[in-house]
Coordinates of C-alpha atoms in Angstrom, one line a residue:
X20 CA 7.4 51.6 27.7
X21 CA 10.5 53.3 26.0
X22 CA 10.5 53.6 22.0
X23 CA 8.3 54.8 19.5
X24 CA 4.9 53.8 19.0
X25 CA 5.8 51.6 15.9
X26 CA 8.5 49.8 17.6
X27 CA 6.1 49.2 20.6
X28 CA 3.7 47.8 17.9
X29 CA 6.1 45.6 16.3
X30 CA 6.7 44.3 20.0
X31 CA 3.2 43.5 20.4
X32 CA 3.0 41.6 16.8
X33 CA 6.2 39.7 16.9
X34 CA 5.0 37.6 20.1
X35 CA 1.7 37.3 18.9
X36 CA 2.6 35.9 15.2
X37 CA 5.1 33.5 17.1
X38 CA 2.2 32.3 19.2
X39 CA 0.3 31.5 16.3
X40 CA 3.3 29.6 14.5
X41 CA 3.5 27.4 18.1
X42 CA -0.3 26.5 18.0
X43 CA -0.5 25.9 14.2
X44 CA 3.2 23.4 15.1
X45 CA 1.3 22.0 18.2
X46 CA -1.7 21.5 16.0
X47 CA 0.4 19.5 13.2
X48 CA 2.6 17.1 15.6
X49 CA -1.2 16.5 17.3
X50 CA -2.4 15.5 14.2
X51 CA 0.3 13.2 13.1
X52 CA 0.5 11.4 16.3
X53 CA -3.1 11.0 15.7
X54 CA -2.4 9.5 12.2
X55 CA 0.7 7.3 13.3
X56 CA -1.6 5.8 16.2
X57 CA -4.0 4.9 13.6
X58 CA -2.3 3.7 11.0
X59 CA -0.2 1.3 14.2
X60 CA -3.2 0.0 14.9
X61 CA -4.5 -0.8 11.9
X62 CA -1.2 -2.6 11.2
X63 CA -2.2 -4.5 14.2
X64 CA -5.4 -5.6 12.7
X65 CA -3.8 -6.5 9.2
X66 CA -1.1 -8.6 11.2
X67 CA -3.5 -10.7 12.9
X68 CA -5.1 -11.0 9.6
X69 CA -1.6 -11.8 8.0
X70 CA -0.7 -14.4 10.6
X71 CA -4.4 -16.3 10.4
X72 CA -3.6 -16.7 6.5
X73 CA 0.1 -17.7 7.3
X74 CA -0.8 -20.7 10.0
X75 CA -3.4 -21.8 7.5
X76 CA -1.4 -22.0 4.5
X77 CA 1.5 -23.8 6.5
X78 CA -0.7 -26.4 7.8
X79 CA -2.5 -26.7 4.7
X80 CA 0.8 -27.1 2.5
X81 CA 1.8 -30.1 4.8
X82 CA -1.5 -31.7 4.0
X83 CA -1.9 -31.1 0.2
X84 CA 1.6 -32.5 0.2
X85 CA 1.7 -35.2 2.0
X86 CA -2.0 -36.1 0.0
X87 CA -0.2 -35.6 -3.4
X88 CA 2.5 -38.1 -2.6
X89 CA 0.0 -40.2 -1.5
X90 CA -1.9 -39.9 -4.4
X91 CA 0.5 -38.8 -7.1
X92 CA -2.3 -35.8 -7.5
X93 CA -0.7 -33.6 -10.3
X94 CA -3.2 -30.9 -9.6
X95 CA -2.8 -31.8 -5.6
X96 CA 1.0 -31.2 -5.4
X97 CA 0.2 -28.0 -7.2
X98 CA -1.9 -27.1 -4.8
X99 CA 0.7 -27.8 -2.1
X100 CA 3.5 -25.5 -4.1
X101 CA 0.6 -22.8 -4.5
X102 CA 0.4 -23.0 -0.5
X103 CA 3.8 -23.1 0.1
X104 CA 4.3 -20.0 -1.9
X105 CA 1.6 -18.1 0.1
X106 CA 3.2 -19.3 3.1
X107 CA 7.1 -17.2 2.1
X108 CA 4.8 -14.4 1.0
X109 CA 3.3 -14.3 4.3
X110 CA 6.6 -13.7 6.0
X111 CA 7.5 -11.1 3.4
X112 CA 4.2 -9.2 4.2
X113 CA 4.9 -9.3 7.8
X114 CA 8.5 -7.7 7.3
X115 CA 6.6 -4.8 5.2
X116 CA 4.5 -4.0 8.7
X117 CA 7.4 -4.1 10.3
X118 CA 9.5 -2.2 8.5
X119 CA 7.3 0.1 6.7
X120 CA 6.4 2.1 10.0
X121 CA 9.7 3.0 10.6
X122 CA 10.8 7.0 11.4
X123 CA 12.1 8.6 9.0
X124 CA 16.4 9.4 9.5
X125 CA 19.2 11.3 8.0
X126 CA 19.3 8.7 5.4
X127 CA 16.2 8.5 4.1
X128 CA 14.5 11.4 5.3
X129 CA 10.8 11.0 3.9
X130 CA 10.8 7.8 6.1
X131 CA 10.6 3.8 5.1
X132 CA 6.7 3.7 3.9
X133 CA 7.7 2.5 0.3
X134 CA 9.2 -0.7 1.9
X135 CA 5.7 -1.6 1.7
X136 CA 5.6 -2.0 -1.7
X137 CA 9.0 -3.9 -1.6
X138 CA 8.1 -6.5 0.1
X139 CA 4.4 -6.7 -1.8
X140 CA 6.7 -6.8 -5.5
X141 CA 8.7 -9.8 -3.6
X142 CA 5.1 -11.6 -2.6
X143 CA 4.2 -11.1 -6.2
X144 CA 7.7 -13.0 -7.3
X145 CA 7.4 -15.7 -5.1
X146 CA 3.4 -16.5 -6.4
X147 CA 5.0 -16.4 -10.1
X148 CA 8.1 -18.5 -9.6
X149 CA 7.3 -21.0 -6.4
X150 CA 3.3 -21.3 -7.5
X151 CA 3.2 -20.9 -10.9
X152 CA 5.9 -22.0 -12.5
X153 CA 5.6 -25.1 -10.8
X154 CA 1.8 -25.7 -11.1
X155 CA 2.6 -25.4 -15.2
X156 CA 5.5 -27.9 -14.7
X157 CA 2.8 -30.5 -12.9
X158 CA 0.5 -29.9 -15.2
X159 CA 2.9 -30.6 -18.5
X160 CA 4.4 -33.9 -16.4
X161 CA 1.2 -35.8 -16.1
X162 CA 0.1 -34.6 -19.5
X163 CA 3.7 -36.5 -21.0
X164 CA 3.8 -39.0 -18.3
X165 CA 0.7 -39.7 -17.3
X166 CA -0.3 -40.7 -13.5
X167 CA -1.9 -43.7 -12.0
X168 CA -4.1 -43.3 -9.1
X169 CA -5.8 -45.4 -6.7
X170 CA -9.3 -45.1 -5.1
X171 CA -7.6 -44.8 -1.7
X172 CA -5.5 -42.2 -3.2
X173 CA -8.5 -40.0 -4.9
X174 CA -10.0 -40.3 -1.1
X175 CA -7.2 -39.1 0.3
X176 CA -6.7 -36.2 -2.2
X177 CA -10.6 -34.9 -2.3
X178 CA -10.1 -35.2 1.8
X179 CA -7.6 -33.4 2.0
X180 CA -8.7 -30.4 -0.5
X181 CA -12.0 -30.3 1.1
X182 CA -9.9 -29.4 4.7
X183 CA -8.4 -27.0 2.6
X184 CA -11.1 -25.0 1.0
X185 CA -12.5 -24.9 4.5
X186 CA -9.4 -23.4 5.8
X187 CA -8.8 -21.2 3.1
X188 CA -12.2 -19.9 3.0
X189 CA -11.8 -18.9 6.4
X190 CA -8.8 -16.9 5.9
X191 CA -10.4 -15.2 2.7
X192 CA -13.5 -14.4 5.1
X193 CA -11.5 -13.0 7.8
X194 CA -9.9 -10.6 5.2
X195 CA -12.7 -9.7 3.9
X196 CA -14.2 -8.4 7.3
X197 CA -11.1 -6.5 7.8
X198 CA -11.7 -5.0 4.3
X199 CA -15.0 -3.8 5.4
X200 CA -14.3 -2.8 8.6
X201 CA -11.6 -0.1 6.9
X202 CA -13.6 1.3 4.2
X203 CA -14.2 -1.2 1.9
X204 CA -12.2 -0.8 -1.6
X205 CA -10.4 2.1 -0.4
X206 CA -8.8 -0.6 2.3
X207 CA -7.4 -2.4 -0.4
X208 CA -4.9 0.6 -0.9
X209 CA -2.5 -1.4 1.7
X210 CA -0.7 -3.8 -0.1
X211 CA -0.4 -6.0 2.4
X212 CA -4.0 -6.4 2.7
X213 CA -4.8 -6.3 -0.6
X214 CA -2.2 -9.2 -1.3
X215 CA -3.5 -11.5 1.6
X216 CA -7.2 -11.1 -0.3
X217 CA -5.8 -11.6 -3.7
X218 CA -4.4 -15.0 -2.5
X219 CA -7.0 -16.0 -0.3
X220 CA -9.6 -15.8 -2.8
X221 CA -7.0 -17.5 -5.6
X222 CA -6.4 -20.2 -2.9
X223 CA -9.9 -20.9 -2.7
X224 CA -10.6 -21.0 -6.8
X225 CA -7.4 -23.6 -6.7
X226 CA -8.5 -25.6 -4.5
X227 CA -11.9 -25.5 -6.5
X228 CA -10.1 -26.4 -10.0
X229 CA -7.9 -29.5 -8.1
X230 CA -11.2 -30.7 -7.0
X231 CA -13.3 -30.6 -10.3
X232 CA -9.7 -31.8 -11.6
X233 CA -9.8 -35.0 -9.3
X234 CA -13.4 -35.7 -9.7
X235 CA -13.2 -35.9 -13.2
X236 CA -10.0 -37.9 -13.6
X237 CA -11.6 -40.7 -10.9
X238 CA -15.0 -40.1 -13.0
X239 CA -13.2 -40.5 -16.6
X240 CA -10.3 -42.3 -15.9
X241 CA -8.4 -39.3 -18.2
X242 CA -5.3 -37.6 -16.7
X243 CA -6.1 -34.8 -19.1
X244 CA -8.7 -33.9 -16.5
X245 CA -6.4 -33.3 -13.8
X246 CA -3.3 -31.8 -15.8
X247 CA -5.8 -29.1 -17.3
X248 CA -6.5 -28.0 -13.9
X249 CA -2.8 -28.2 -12.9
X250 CA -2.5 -25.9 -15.7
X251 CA -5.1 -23.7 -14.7
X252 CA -4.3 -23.3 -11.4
X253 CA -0.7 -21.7 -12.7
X254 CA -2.5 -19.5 -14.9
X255 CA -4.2 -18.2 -12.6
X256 CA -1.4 -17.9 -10.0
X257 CA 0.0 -16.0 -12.8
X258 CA -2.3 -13.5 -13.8
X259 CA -2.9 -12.5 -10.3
X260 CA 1.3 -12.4 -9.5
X261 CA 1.7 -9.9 -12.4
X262 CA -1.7 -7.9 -11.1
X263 CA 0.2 -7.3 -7.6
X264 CA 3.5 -6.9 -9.1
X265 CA 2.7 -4.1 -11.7
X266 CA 0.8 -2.6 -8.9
X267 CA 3.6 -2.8 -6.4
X268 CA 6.0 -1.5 -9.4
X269 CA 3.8 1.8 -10.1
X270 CA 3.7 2.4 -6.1
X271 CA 7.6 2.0 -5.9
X272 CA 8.5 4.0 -9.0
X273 CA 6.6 7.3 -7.7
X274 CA 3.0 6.7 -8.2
X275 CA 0.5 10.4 -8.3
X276 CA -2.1 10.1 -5.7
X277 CA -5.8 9.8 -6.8
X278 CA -6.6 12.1 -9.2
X279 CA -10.2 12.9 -6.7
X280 CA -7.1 13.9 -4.2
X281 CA -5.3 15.9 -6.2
X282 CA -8.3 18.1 -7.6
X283 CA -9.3 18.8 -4.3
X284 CA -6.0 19.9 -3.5
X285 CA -5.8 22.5 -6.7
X286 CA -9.0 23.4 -5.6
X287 CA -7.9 24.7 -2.3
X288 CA -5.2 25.9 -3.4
X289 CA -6.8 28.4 -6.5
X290 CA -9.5 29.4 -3.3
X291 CA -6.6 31.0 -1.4
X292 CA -7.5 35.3 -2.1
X293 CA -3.9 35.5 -2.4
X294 CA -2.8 32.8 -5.5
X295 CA -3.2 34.0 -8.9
X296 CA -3.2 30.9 -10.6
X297 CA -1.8 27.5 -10.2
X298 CA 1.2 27.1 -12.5
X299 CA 1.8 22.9 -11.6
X300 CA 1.1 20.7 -9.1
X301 CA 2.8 17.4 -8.5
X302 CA 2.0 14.4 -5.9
X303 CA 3.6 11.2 -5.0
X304 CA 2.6 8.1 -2.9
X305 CA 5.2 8.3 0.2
X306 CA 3.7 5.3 1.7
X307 CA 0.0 3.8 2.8
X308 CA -0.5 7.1 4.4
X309 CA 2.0 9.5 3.4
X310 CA 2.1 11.7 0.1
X311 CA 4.6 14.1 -1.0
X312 CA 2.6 17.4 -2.4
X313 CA 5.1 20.0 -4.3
X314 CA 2.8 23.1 -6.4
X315 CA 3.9 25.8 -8.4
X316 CA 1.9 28.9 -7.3
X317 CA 1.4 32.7 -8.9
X318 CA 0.3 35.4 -5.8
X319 CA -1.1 38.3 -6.3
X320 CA 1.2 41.2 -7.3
X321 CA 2.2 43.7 -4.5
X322 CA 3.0 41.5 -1.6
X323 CA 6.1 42.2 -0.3
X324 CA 9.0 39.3 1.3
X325 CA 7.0 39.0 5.3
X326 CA 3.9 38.6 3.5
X327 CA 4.9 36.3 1.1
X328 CA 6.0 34.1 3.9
X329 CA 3.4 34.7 5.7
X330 CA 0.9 33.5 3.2
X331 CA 2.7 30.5 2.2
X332 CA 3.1 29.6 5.4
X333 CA -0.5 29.6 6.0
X334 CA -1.4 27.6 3.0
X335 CA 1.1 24.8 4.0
X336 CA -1.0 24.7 7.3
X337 CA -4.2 24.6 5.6
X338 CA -2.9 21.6 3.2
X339 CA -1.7 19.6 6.0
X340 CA -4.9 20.1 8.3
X341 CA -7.5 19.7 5.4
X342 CA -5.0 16.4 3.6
X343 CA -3.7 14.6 6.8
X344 CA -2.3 12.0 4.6
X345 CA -0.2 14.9 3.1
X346 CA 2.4 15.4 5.6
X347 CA 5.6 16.6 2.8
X348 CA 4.6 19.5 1.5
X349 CA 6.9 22.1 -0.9
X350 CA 5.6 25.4 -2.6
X351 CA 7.6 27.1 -5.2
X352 CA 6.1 30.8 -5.3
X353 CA 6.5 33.7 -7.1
X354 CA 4.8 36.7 -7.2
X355 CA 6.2 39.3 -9.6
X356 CA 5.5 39.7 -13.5
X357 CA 8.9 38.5 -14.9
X358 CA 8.4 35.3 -12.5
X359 CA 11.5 35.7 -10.0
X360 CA 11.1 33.0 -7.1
X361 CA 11.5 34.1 -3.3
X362 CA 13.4 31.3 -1.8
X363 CA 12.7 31.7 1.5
X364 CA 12.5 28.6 3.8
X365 CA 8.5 29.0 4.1
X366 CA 8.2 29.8 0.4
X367 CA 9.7 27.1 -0.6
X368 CA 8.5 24.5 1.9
X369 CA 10.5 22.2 4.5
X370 CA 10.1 18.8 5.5
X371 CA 6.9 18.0 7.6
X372 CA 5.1 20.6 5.4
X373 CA 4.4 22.9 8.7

């Protein structure tokens, strides 16, 4: 072999650094096909759950509304908007499975995971305006106006919300199994899922309040009865709508991941031999399973441009196989005393984090 014995080393290295780079890049995309396959299939699982809830609430809303009419149920007809609310949000939650899990593009190139939280902030709306606001409007009606019931019609009513808190319960216990099925509270990081609990369970209180509402007004012969648990029902339907709104807000604005998450990831990082210290690090929710980690990191003195890259290069690949969920990462490094950055494209990080 012609050349000197250095240049015949250099030949040996090159190809065997660039198989390394292939297997740690083979490694990655294997991972994250992993993680896309199970994060589609757990939208699969939350869909079904979705589309349970959403047949209930539809037929359910028919019945509470066609029983409210029929009874001139203040707390009934609140009922039936508080269905018909759950009902719109169900579609919304089914366009953030869809859309959520689309690739990323040219446009937005950290990919569509956000639209999760949208949609969620749009659920949240539609619980305020089409279920509580009109739950406080029943509620002040029969108070001013007062309602006159028949037996027949208390039948009907207590019939139908007894069909109801059957149905609803069995949506709420079908979400709950999910729930434990992922993990428990940690499953309640989708907001999808977290939303169809939230109104499961609120659907099943409702219901609870318009019969205790009913009961009393047949047993008492006072509307108050029933208008307080109108009344109730929309605060309630409020309190929860701003719970899932301000969450969906801190998610869309650029929420930090867990603070357990990033520890462990300064932790690995100060454990690299060749970081000095951590100057910053900074994370943001991409999505239900993607987070954006950008660090600030001293090296050791005395490395020179290869090595640098080298090293950085390394610790991106140990990030992204130790964090799956951390598939954007960016290091800024610097390794001299007066703090000038090397902007090389593994220094400073590229898309993918690997």
């Amino acid at each position: 072999m012609s050349g000197t014995p250095s240049q015949r080393q250099e030949h040996r290295a090159a190809p065997a650094g660039a198989a390394r780079d292939d297997g740690r890049t083979r490694t990655t995309d294997r991972r994250t096909r992993v993680r896309e396959r199970r994060g589609r299939a757990s939208d699969r699982r939350t869909r079904v759950t979705v589309l349970i809830a959403l047949a209930a609430n539809l037929l359910i809303a028919a019945a509470k509304a066609v029983g409210g009419v029929i009874s001139g149920s203040p707390a009934l007809l609140s009922e039936a908007a508080h269905s018909v609310a759950d009902s719109f949000n169900e579609v919304f939650l089914l366009a953030a499975l869809r859309r959520s899990r689309r690739p990323a593009d040219a446009r937005h190139p950290f990919g569509y995971g956000k639209e999760r939280f949208f949609w969620s902030l749009l659920a949240a709306v539609g619980i305020f305006v089409m279920g509580g606001c009109f739950s406080f409007f029943q509620g002040f009606e029969a108070l001013r106006q007062g309602t006159h019931e028949t037996t027949r019609g208390y039948l009907v009513g207590l019939i139908v919300l007894g069909v109801a808190l059957i149905a609803e319960g069995g949506s709420l216990l079908r979400a709950l199994h999910q729930v434990r099925k992922r993990g428990g509270r940690a499953a309640l990081r989708d907001p999808a899922l977290r939303t169809v609990v939230a109104e499961d369970g609120t659907a099943v209180l409702g219901v609870t309040l318009a019969i205790a509402g009913m009961a009393l007004h047949m047993a008492t012969g006072q509307v108050a009865w029933e208008a307080s648990a109108s009344l109730a029902i929309g605060v309630l339907l409020v309190y929860v709508a701003y719970r899932l709104g301000r969450e969906a807000r801190d998610q869309l604005i650029g929420q930090a991941a867990d603070p357990e998450l990033s520890g462990r990831i300064r932790a690995l990082l100060r454990a690299q031999p060749e970081i000095d210290s951590v100057a910053e690090l900074f994370t943001m929710k991409l999505g239900l399973d993607s987070t954006l980690v950008a660090a600030r990191i001293d090296l050791v003195p005395g490395l020179d441009s290869e090595r640098v890259e080298e090293v950085a290069d390394r610790i991106k690949h140990s990030l992204a196989a130790t964090f799956p969920a951390a598939d954007q990462i960016f290091l800024d490094v610097t390794d001299s005393p007066d703090g000038e950055t090397r902007q090389s494209p593994a220094a400073t990080g590229e898309r993918g984090g690997a």
